[in-house]
Amino acid sequence: MTEAVRLEIRGEIALIKVNNPPVNALGQVVREGLLNAFQRAEADQQVRAVVLVCEGNTFIAGADIKEFGKPPQAPSLPEVIEVIEGCSKPSVAVIHGTALGGGLEVALGCHYRIARRDAKVGLPEVKLGLLPGAGGTQRLPRLAGVEKALDMIVSGTPISAAEAVEHNIVDELFDGDLVDAGLGYARRMVEENRAPRRTGEQTQGLEGADNEALIRAKHAEVAKRMPGLFSPLRCIAAVEAATQLPLAEGLKRERELFAECLNSPQRGALVHSFFAERQAGKINDLPSDTKPRSIKTAAVIGGGTMGVGIALSFANAGVPVKLLEINKEALQRGLQRARDTYAASVKRGSLTEDAMEQRLALITGVTDYGALADADVVVEAVFEEMGVKQQVFEQLDAVCKPGAILASNTSSLDLDAIAAFTKRPEDVVGLHFFSPANVMRLLEVVRGEKTSNEVLATAMAIGKQLKKVSVVVGVCDGFVGNRMVFQYGREAEFLLEEGATPQQVDGALRNFGMAMGPFAMRDLSGLDIGQAIRKRQRATLPAHLDFPTVSDKLCAAGMLGQKTGAGYYRYEPGNRTPLENPELGPMLEAASREKGIERKALDEQYIVERCIFALVNEGAKILEEGIAQRSSDIDVIYLNGYGFPAFRGGPMFYADSVGLDTVLARVKELYSRCGDWWKPAPLLEKLAAEGRTFTEWQAGR
Ligand code: T1G
């Protein structure tokens, strides 16, 4: 096994190489190796300078996240960095790829830093519910200033190497070979007889600005934009310590605050989310040698909101895409929608005019199916009605080349039935995008009964190409996300019959951390969509199952949400702010009266449990049926497609944190009171009885 850290003496220069694939994470072996290597370089009389470089795709990308929650193993990273910074010989870190978290902190412990032009540096710990715990909150402000340090540490967003040079984080950029660049710089340090330049001793970054005002402003920003999160406030407190305390005391304060974050349940949830997203990309029963087909050109059928959003996703990934509509007028509307969407980004400053034109040039409008003959993948995004799907897929079957991927963006229709409209069901797969498709990261990859392994692997590769978070789901009504959200939305509406208002339900769920409440969401997407789904469900589900009626009353009154100016809420023209809809009150009264329910006040916990546990119970049924591979896959779907708060880890992880016995008790109580919608999932009953969690079940423990 190759050493994780190697020391080579090259004349007067000590060359330290880290090699710990895949990202040179700072596991115990690497920390110990770094400590020994720097101590040996310090003791070697011949050595006058030290170079730290990493093998593989990136400089150290942080602490080993897999170690969190386990007993700490010496040496700690702060100890290692203290030795690095204390060296009497000047050291240079040679950065490439992404120097993140503890990786950047190690580089800050070195006396100088050079970076390859395409490298990035950052302190993303806040995204894991942590803060930079190895000196980053103390050393970065000393170099880059409090404002830049606060921005980087509280947002967790990396910056480019060039920007790092602007902010004194990196000394200079280089191109070409890492070792050559490092040795060249070290030789210059020796020739110039440079002394160690210890970051911890720098003060220029702490001077010249109103640090107190910067801290106050960041607190205000976090309160507004990151409500409910634990670690951002600790990040600010740690940087504030840097402005008030000498380095040693500041480092001590940082460790105290780091420990608070490490012990916070939010860290556990956010680390779970990190690994869950990566796990979702793996398909348990797909042979590892399955080779995806190459995707060089795409086509989208349907120039509506979804179709254009999907076309933009391909254009954003640099893939030429044909957009087909049934006639020139509809096509023109679609192309205009594409242009308007990009123009809005240009206006916001998130896209340049040139980039907009380059991407628009990748989108070609067509009205003839024959133009799709050479497409490698075709995504259908037409009206959610089987007859329309049949027409489309029969035509695609007739014109598309052999091996083309025929994908449907259907949000809940039977993909196997759609595949049966073609003579090549093995090439049919679901690519369920979430609106707006060019923005939302989630992609449900719907695996049909006949979808081939190669097509499935290609669908996952398309998701990666489009920078989506792809999760494989099976065929059922609503697949995973929508199947669960039907339960969630229905229970929310039942609460309106029990006595709540939309404001109370939405408010309770926003306080829980949901990005939007269920009724604001329904007003946004349009109540008629839910009405069509309920109509289909009433026709197929057992007749004794009760449905809430408030939504039907609103639809009957033509109140479909934002698009008609009123739904659960009222909206002023051109304004999306939800206001009380005075016509709703009588509908709520009538709905309760018709059900013989005496309206009463409902508390927040009851509202949250009624809605969130509905997700959990359905999620457990989905797992039993094999519609999702893992409980963490369900979490990934909810974190990336439904605004579930990342700091709670997703509905299944949240249920684990509450305790499945507690969840089951509530589900049983609701089952006894509200009927079969609440029939406990056998898997939930089994795990609760065994005292296990979904996470343990998934891991086979
Ligand atoms: N620890 C352990 N495993 C890691 C890891 C890490 N830091 N980073 C990535 N992996 C695994 C990942 O799970 C996957 O494993 C494989 O590497 C490839 O990852 C003290 C406390 C570096 C930009 O937050 O952002 O330092 O699935 O698919 O798309 O203050 O990984 O193959 O088994 O993401 O090329 C701070 C997290 C830690 C960086 C590369 N650092 N990583 O992206 O590959 S906390 C981070 C990333 C810290 C200090 C604190 C990305 C990447 P598998 P990948 P990628």
GROMACS .gro file of N, CA, C and O in nm, residues 325-333 367:
model
   40
  325GLU      N    1  -4.223   2.162  -3.120
  325GLU     CA    2  -4.360   2.198  -3.085
  325GLU      C    3  -4.449   2.165  -3.206
  325GLU      O    4  -4.400   2.139  -3.316
  326ILE      N    5  -4.579   2.164  -3.183
  326ILE     CA    6  -4.669   2.114  -3.287
  326ILE      C    7  -4.686   2.213  -3.401
  326ILE      O    8  -4.720   2.176  -3.513
  327ASN      N    9  -4.663   2.342  -3.375
  327ASN     CA   10  -4.673   2.439  -3.486
  327ASN      C   11  -4.582   2.559  -3.459
  327ASN      O   12  -4.527   2.573  -3.350
  328LYS      N   13  -4.571   2.644  -3.558
  328LYS     CA   14  -4.474   2.754  -3.549
  328LYS      C   15  -4.508   2.852  -3.437
  328LYS      O   16  -4.422   2.902  -3.366
  329GLU      N   17  -4.639   2.875  -3.417
  329GLU     CA   18  -4.678   2.972  -3.312
  329GLU      C   19  -4.636   2.919  -3.174
  329GLU      O   20  -4.574   2.989  -3.095
  330ALA      N   21  -4.669   2.794  -3.150
  330ALA     CA   22  -4.633   2.735  -3.018
  330ALA      C   23  -4.482   2.730  -3.002
  330ALA      O   24  -4.428   2.758  -2.895
  331LEU      N   25  -4.415   2.698  -3.113
  331LEU     CA   26  -4.267   2.690  -3.108
  331LEU      C   27  -4.210   2.827  -3.076
  331LEU      O   28  -4.122   2.841  -2.990
  332GLN      N   29  -4.263   2.929  -3.140
  332GLN     CA   30  -4.214   3.065  -3.119
  332GLN      C   31  -4.231   3.104  -2.971
  332GLN      O   32  -4.141   3.161  -2.910
  333ARG      N   33  -4.348   3.067  -2.918
  333ARG     CA   34  -4.370   3.099  -2.775
  333ARG      C   35  -4.265   3.029  -2.687
  333ARG      O   36  -4.209   3.087  -2.595
  367THR      N   37  -4.054   2.171  -3.587
  367THR     CA   38  -4.194   2.128  -3.575
  367THR      C   39  -4.214   1.991  -3.639
  367THR      O   40  -4.322   1.935  -3.637
   0.00000   0.00000   0.00000
